[in-house]
Tab-separated table of C-alpha atoms and ligand atoms in Angstrom:
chain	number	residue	atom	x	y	z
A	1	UNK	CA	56.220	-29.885	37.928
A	2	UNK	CA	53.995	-31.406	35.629
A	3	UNK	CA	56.752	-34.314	34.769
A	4	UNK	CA	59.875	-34.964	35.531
A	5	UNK	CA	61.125	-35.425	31.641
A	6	UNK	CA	59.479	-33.969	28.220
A	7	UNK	CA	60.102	-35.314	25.397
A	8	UNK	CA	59.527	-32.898	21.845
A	9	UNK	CA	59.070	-35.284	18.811
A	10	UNK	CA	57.534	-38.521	19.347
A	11	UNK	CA	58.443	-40.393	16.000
A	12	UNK	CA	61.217	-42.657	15.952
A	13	UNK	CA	63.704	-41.452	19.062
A	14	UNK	CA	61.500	-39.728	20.615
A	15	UNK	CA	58.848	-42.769	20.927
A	16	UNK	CA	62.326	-45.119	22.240
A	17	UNK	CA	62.945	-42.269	24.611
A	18	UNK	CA	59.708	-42.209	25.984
A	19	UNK	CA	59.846	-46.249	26.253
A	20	UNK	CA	62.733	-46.304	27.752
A	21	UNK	CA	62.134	-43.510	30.354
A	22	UNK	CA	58.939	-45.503	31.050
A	23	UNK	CA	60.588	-48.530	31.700
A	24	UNK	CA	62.433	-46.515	34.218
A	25	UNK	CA	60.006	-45.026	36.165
A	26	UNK	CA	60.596	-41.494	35.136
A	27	UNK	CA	57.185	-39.491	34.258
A	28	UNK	CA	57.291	-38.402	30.960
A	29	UNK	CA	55.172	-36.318	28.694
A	30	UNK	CA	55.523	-36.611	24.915
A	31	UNK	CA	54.796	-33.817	22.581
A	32	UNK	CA	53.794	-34.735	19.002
A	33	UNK	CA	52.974	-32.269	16.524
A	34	UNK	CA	51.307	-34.712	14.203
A	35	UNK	CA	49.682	-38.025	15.164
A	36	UNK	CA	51.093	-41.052	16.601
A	37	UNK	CA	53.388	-42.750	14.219
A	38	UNK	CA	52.415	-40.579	11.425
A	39	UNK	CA	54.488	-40.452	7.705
A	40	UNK	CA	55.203	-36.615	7.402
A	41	UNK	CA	58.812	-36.722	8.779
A	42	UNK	CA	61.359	-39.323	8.974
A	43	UNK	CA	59.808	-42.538	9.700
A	44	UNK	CA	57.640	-42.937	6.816
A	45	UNK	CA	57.725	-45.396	3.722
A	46	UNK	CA	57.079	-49.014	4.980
A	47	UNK	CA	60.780	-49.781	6.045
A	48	UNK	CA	63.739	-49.390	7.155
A	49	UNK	CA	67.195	-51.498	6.592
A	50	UNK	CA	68.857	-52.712	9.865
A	51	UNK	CA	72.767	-53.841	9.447
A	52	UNK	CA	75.772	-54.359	11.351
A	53	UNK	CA	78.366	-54.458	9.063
A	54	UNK	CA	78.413	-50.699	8.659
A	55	UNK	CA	79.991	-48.853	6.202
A	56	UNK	CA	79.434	-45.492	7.829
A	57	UNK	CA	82.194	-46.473	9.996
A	58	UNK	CA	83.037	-49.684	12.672
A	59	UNK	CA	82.358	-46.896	15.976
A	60	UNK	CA	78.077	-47.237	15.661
A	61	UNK	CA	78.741	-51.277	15.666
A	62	UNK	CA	78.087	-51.538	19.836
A	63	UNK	CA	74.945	-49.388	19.124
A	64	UNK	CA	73.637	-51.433	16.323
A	65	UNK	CA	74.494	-54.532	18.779
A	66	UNK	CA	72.351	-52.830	21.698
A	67	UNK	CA	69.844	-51.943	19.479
A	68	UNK	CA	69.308	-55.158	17.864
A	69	UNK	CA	68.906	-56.709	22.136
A	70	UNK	CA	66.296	-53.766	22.667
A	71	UNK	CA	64.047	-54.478	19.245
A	72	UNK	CA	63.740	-58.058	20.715
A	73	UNK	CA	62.755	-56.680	23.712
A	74	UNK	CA	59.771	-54.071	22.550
A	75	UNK	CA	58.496	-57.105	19.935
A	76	UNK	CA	58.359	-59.481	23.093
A	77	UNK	CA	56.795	-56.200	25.426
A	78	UNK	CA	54.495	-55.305	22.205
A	79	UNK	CA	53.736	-58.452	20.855
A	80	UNK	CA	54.342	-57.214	17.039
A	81	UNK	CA	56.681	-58.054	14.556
A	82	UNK	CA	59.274	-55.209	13.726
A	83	UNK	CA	62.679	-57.226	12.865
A	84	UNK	CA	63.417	-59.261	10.376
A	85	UNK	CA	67.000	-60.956	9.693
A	86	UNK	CA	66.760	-62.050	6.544
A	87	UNK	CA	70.529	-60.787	5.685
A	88	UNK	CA	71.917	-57.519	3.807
A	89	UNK	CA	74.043	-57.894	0.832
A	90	UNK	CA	76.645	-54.853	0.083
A	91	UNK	CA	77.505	-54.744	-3.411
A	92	UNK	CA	80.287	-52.305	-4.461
A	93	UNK	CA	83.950	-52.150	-6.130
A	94	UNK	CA	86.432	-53.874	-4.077
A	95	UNK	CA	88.743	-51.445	-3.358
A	96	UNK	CA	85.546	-48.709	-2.725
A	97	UNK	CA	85.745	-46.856	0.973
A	98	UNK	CA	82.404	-48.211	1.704
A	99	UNK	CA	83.356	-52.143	0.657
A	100	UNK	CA	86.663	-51.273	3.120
A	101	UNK	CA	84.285	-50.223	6.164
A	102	UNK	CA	81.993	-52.804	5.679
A	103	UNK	CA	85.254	-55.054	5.826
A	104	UNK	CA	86.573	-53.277	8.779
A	105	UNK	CA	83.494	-53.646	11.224
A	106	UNK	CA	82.959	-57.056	10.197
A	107	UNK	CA	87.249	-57.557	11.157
A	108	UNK	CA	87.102	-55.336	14.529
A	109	UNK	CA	84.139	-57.261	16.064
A	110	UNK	CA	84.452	-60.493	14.610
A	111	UNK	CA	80.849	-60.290	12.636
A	112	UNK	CA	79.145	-63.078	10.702
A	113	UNK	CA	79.413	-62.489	7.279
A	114	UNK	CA	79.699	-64.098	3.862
A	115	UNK	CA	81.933	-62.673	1.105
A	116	UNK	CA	80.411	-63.450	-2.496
A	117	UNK	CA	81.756	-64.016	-5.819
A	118	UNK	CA	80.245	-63.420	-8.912
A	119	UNK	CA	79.330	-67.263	-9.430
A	120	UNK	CA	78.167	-67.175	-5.454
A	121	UNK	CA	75.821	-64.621	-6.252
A	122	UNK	CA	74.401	-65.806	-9.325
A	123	UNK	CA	73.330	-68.727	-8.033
A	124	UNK	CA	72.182	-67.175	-4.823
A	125	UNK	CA	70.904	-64.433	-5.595
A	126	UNK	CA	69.953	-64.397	-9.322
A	127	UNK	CA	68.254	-60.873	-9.072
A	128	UNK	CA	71.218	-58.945	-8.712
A	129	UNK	CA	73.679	-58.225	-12.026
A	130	UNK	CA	76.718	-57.890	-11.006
A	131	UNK	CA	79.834	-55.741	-12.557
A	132	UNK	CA	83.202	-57.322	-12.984
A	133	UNK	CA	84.769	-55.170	-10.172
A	134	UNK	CA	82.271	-55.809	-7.789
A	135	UNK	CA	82.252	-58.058	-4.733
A	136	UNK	CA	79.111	-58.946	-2.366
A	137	UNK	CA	79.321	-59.092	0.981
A	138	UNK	CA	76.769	-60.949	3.208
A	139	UNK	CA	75.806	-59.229	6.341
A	140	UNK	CA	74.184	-62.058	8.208
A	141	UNK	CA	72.716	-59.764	10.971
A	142	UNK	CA	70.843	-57.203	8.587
A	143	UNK	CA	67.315	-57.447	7.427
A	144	UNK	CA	64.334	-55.345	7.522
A	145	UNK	CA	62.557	-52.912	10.120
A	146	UNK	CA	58.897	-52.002	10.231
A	147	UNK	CA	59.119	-48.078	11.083
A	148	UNK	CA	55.786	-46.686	11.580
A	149	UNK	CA	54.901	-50.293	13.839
A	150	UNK	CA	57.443	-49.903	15.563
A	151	UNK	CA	56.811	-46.179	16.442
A	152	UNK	CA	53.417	-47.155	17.352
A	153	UNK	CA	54.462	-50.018	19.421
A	154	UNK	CA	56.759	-48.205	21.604
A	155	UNK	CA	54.368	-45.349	22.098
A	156	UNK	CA	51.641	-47.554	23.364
A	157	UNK	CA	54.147	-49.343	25.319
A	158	UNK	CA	55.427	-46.194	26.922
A	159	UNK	CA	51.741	-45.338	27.555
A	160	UNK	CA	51.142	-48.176	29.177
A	161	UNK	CA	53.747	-47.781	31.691
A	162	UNK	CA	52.146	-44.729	32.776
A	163	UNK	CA	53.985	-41.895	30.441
A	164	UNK	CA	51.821	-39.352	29.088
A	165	UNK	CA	51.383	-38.847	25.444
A	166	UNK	CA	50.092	-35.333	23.706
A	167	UNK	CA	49.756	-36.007	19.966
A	168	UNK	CA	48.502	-32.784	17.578
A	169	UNK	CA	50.546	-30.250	20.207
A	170	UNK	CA	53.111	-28.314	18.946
A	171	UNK	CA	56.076	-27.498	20.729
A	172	UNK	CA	56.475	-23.888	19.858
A	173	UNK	CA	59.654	-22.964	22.576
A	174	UNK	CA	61.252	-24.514	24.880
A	175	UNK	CA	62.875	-22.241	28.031
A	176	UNK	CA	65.489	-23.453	30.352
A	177	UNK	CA	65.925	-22.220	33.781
A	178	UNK	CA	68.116	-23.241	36.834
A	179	UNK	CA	66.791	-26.027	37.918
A	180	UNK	CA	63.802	-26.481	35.460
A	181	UNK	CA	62.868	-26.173	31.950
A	182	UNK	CA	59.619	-25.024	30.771
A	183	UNK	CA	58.024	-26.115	27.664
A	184	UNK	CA	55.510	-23.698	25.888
A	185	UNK	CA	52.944	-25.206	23.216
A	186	UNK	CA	50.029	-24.212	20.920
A	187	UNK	CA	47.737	-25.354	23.841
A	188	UNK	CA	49.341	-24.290	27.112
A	189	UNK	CA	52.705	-24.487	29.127
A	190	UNK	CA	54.238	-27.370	30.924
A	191	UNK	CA	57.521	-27.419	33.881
A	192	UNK	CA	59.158	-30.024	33.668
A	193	UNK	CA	62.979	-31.025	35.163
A	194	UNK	CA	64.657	-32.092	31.914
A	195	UNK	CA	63.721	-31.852	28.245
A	196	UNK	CA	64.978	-34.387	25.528
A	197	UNK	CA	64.793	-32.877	22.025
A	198	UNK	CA	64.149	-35.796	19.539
A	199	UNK	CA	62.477	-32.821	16.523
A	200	UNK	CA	63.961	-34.975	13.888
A	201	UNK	CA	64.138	-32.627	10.030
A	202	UNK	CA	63.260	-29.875	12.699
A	203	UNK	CA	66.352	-30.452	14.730
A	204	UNK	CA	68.170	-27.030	13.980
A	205	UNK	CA	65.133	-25.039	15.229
A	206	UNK	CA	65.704	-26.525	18.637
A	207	UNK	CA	69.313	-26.199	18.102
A	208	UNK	CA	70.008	-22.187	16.930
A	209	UNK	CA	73.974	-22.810	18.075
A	210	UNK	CA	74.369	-25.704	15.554
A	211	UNK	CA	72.251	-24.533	12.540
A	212	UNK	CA	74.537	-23.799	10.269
A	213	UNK	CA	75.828	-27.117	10.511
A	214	UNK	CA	72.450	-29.178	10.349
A	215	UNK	CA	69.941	-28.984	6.884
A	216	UNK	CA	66.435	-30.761	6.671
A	217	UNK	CA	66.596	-33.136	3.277
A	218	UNK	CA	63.937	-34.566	1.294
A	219	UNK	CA	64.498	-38.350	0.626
A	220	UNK	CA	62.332	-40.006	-2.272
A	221	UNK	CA	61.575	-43.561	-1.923
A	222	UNK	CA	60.123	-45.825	-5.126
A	223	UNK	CA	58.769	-48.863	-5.615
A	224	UNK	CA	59.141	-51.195	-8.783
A	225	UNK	CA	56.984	-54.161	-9.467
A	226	UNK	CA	58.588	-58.071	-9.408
A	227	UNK	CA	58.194	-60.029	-12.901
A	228	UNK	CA	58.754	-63.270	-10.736
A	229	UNK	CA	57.377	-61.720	-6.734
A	230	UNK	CA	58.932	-65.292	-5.299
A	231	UNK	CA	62.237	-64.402	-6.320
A	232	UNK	CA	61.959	-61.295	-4.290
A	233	UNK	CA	60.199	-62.177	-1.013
A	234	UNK	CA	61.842	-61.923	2.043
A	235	UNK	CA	63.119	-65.446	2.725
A	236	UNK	CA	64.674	-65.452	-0.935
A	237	UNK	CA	66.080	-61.963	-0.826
A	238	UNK	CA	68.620	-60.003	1.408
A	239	UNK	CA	68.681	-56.425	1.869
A	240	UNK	CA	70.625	-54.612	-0.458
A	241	UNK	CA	73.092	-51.414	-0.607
A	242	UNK	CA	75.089	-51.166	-4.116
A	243	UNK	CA	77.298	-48.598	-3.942
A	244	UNK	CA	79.337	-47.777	-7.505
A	245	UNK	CA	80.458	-45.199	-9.592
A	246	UNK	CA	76.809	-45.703	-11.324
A	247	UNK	CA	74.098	-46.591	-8.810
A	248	UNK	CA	74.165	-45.721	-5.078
A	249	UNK	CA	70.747	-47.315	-4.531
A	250	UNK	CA	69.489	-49.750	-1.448
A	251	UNK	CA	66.407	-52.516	-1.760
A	252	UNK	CA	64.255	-54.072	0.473
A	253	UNK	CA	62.364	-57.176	-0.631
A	254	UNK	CA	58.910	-57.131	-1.295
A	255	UNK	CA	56.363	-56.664	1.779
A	256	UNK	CA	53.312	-56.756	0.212
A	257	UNK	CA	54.014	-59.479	-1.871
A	258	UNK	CA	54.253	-57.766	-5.573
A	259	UNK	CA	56.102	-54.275	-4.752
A	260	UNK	CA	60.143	-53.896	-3.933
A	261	UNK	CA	61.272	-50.768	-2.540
A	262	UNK	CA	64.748	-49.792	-4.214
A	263	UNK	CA	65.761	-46.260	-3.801
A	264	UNK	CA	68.702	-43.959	-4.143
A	265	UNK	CA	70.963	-44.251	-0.978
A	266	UNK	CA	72.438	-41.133	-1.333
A	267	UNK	CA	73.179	-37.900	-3.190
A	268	UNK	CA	73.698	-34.353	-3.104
A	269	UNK	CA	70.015	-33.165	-3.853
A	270	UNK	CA	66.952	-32.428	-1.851
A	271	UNK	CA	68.327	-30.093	1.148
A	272	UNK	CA	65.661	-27.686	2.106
A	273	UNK	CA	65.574	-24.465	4.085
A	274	UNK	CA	63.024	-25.491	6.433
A	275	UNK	CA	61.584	-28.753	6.849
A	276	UNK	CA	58.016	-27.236	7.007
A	277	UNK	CA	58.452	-27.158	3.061
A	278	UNK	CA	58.406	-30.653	2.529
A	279	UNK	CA	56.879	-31.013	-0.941
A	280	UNK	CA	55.653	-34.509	-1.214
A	281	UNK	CA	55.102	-34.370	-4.729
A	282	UNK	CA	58.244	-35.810	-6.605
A	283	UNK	CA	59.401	-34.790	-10.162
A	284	UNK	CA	59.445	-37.397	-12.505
A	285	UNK	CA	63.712	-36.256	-13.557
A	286	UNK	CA	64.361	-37.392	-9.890
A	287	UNK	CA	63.023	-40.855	-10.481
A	288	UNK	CA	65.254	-41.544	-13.784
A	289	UNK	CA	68.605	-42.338	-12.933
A	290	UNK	CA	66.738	-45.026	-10.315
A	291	UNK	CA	65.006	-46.617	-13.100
A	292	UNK	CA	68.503	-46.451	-14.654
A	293	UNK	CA	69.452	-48.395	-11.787
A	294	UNK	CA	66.873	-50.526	-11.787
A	295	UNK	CA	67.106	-51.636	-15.273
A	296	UNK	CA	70.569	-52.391	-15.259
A	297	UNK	CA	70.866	-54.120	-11.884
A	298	UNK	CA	67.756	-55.767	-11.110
A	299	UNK	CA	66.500	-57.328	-14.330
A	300	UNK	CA	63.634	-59.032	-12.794
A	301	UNK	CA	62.058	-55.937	-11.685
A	302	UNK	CA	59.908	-53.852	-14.218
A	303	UNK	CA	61.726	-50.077	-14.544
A	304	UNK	CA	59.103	-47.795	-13.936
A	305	UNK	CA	58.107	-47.286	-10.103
A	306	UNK	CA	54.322	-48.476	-9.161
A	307	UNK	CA	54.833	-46.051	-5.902
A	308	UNK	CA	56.789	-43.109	-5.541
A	309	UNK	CA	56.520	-40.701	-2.622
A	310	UNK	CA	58.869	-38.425	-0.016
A	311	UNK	CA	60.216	-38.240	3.638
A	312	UNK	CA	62.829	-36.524	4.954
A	313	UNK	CA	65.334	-36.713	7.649
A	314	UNK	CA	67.907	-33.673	8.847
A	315	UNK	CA	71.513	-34.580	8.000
A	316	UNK	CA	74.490	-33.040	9.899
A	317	UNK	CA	77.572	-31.622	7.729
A	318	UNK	CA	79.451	-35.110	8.417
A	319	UNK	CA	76.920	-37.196	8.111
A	320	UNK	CA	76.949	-38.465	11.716
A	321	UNK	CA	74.156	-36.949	13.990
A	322	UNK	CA	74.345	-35.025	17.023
A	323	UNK	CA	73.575	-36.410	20.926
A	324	UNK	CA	74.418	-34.898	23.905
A	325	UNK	CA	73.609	-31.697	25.943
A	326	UNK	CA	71.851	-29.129	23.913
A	327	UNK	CA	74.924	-25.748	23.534
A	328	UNK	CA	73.954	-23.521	26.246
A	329	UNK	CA	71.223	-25.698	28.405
A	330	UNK	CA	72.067	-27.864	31.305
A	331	UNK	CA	68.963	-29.791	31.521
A	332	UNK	CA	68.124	-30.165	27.646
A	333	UNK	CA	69.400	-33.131	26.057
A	334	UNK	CA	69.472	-33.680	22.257
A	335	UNK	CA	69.515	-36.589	19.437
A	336	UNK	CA	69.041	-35.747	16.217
A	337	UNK	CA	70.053	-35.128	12.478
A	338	UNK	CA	70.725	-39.242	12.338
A	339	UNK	CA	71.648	-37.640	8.705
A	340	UNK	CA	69.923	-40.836	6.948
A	341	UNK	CA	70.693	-43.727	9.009
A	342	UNK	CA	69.202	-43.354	12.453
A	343	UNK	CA	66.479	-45.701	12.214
A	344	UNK	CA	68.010	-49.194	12.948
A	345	UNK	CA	69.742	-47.547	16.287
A	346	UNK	CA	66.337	-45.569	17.604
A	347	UNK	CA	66.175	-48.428	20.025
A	348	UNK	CA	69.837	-47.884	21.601
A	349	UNK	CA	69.281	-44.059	21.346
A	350	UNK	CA	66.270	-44.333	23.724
A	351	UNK	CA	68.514	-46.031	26.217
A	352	UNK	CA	71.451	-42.723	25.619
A	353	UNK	CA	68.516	-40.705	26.059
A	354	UNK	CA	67.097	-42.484	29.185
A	355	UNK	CA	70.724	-42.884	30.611
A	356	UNK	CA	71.203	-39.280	29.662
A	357	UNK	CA	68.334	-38.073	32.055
A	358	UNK	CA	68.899	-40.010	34.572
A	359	UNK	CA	72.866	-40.254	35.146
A	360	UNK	CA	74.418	-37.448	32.994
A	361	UNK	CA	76.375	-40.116	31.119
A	362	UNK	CA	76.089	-43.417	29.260
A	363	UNK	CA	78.318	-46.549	29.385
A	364	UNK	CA	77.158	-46.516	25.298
A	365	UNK	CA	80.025	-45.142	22.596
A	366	UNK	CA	78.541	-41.730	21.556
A	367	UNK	CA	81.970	-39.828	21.373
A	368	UNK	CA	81.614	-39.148	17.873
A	369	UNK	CA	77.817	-38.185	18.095
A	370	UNK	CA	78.860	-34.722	20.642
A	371	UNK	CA	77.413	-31.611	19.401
A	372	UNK	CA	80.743	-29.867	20.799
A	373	UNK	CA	82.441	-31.239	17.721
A	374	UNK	CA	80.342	-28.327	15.936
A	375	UNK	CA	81.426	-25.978	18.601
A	376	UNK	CA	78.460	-23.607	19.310
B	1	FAD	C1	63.216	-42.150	3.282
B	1	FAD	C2	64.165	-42.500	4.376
B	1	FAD	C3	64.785	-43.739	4.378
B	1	FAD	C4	65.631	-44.080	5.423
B	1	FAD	N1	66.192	-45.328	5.455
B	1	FAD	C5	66.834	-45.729	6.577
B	1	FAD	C6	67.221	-47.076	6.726
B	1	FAD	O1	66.987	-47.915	5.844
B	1	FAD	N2	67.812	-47.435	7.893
B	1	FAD	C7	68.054	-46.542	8.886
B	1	FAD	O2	68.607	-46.925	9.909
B	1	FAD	N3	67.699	-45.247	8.767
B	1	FAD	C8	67.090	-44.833	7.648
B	1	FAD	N4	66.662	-43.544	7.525
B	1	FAD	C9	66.976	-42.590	8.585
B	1	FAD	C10	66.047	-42.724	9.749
B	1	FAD	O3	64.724	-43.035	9.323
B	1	FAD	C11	66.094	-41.419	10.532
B	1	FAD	O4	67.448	-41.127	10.852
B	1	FAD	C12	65.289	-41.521	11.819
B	1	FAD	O5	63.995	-41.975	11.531
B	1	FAD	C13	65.265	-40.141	12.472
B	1	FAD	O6	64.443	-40.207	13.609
B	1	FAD	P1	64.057	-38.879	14.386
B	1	FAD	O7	63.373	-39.312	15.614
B	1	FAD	O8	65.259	-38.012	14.473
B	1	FAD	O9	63.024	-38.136	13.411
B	1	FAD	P2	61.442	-38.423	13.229
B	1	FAD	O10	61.181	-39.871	13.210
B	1	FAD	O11	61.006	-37.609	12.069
B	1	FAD	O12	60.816	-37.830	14.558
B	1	FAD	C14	60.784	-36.444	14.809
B	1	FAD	C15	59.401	-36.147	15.350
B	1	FAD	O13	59.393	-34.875	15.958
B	1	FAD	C16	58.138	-34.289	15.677
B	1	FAD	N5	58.288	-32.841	15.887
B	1	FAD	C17	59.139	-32.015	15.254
B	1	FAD	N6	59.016	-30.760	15.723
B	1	FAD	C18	58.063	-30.797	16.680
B	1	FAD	C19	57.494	-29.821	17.542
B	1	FAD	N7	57.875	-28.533	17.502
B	1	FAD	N8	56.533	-30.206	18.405
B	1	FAD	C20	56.113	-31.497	18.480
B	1	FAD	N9	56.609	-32.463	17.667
B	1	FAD	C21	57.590	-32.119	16.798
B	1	FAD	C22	57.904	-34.684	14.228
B	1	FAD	O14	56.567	-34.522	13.817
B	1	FAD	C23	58.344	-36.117	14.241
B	1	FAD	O15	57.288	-36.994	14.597
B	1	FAD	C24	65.865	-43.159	6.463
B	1	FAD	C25	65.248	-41.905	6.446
B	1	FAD	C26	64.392	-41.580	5.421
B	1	FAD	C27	63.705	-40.245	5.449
């Protein structure tokens, strides 16, 4: 055997699985098509929001907690900086299903929070305009992730502890047998005992059984200059989802001090048939309805984006993404098609991934995450 555990996709699971396996003493190679920590897939773009107060539903709240534990842990083992809690604010109608989820995870686990009024918020936080339906809640354990560091940092870290890293290979098939699985690249052919499919937008072509259930999606991210950069720094501004009838868009204060990132948090656009065709050249009609945004919500930022460019992430027909046993393999695990929001909980999925391997099981909630729901 060459290893006892490959991993296919290094980026932002993949590197935590490879960490994690590491830290376990179980040889690993990783496979990485592009470089390491590269921005041509789904960890690209600067940032990444982390929250706990999570309006895609109160069940991912012991994985965001685990998570948040492990990014202490690979800052302290990397010595970089990838988490900062500077607080989220989710803006939205009252009576919205995403305002209600946010309220329920905060209720089930007892999370620390501030709810916001309108007169709160305009003294606070002065560079948000605020509708008359609209509430604010304060997530006080949100803030902001560093995604391609981070990738890098647990790579190294992973390499350090011994696991082998293959950047610029290509998985091209992977074959399961009995009691092995072997692994077939653009440069040669590896055995290995278990394989842990982290392929990211190229999760259904690992995944045949569950394709028609999982789509690649481009995501475009834009940046708009600060009139005032202070009043947008991170020690002065949250995080921010809004979520109305008008704007779904999310911010992230400004990291290089002139720049804030506020994009669209979700729509129905930008599904692809293969996430080979990324085309990271955006349209200018796909900007618009941001600058909308922008210009009615954030008056101290100026509406037309100094940065505009595209990533993309595979999203599942739900919206949650899929983690368990590969349909049909024994010894293939998979986590993918985090369908938008995977990011903030790469750190806990390296632990399913590493408890996966190693036990069969994990004492973390990933009920709703089975790729059986899909059948195949
Ligand atoms: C623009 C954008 C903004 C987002 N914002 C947030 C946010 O604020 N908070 C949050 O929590 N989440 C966010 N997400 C979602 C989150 O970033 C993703 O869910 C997460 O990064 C997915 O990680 P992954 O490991 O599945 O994919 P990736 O990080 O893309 O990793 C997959 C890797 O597999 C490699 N690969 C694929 N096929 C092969 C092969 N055949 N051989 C070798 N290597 C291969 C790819 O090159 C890639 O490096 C956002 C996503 C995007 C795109």
């Amino acid at each position: 055997m060459d290893a006892q555990v490959a991993v296919i996709g290094t980026g932002s699971i993949g590197s935590m699985t490879l960490w994690q396996l590491a830290r376990a003493g179980v040889s690993a190679i990783g496979f990485e098509q592009f470089g390491i920590a590269h921005d041509r897939a789904a960890a690209g773009g600067e940032s990444r929001i982390f929250r706990t107060a999570y309006l895609e539903g109160p069940e991912y709240v012991p994985l965001l907690r685990r998570a948040h534990e492990l990014w202490r842990e690979l800052e302290a083992e990397s010595g970089r900086a990838l988490l900062t809690l500077n607080g989220g604010l989710m803006i939205g109608d009252r009576d919205s299903e995403a305002m209600r989820n946010v309220q329920a995870s905060i209720d089930d686990f007892g999370l620390r929070h501030e709810v916001l009024d309108h007169t709160a918020m305009a003294s606070r936080y002065p560079q948000h305009a605020i509708d008359p339906d609209e509430i604010a809640i304060l997530d006080l354990d949100a803030g902001v992730l560093r995604p391609e560091f981070a990738v890098a940092a647990a790579t190294y870290r992973a390499r350090e502890l011994a696991a082998a890293i293959r950047p610029h290979e290509q998985v091209t098939a992977i074959e399961p047998a009995a009691d092995s699985v072997l692994i077939r690249t653009d440069r040669g052919a590896y055995a290995v005992e278990q394989a842990v499919v982290t392929t990211g937008p190229w999760t259904a072509r690992f995944a045949p059984a569950l394709a028609s259930h999982i789509r690649p999606r481009r995501l475009v991210m834009t940046w708009y200059q600060a009139e005032d950069p202070e009043l947008w720094r991170s020690e002065a501004c949250p995080i921010f989802i809004r979520d109305n009838e008008d704007a779904h868009i999310f911010g992230i204060p400004t990291l290089d001090g002139g720049s804030v990132k506020v994009a669209p948090h979700s729509d129905d656009d930008g599904y692809l048939a293969d996430a080979d065709e990324l085309d990271r050249n955006v349209e200018v009609d796909l900007v618009e309805p941001v600058n909308a945004a922008v210009a009615r919500y954030l008056p101290g930022l100026i509406p037309e984006p100094v940065r505009v460019s595209a990533y993309m992430d595979a999203y599942t027909s739900d919206g949650h993404g899929v983690v368990g046993r590969a349909p049909g393999a024994e010894n293939v695990w998979l986590l993918g098609a985090f369908s938008g929001h995977g990011f903030k909980m790469a750190t806990a999925f390296g632990q399913v991934a590493s408890d996966l391997v190693r036990h069969g099981t994990t004492d973390l909630p990933i009920g709703h995450l089975d790729p059986a729901r899909f059948g195949g």
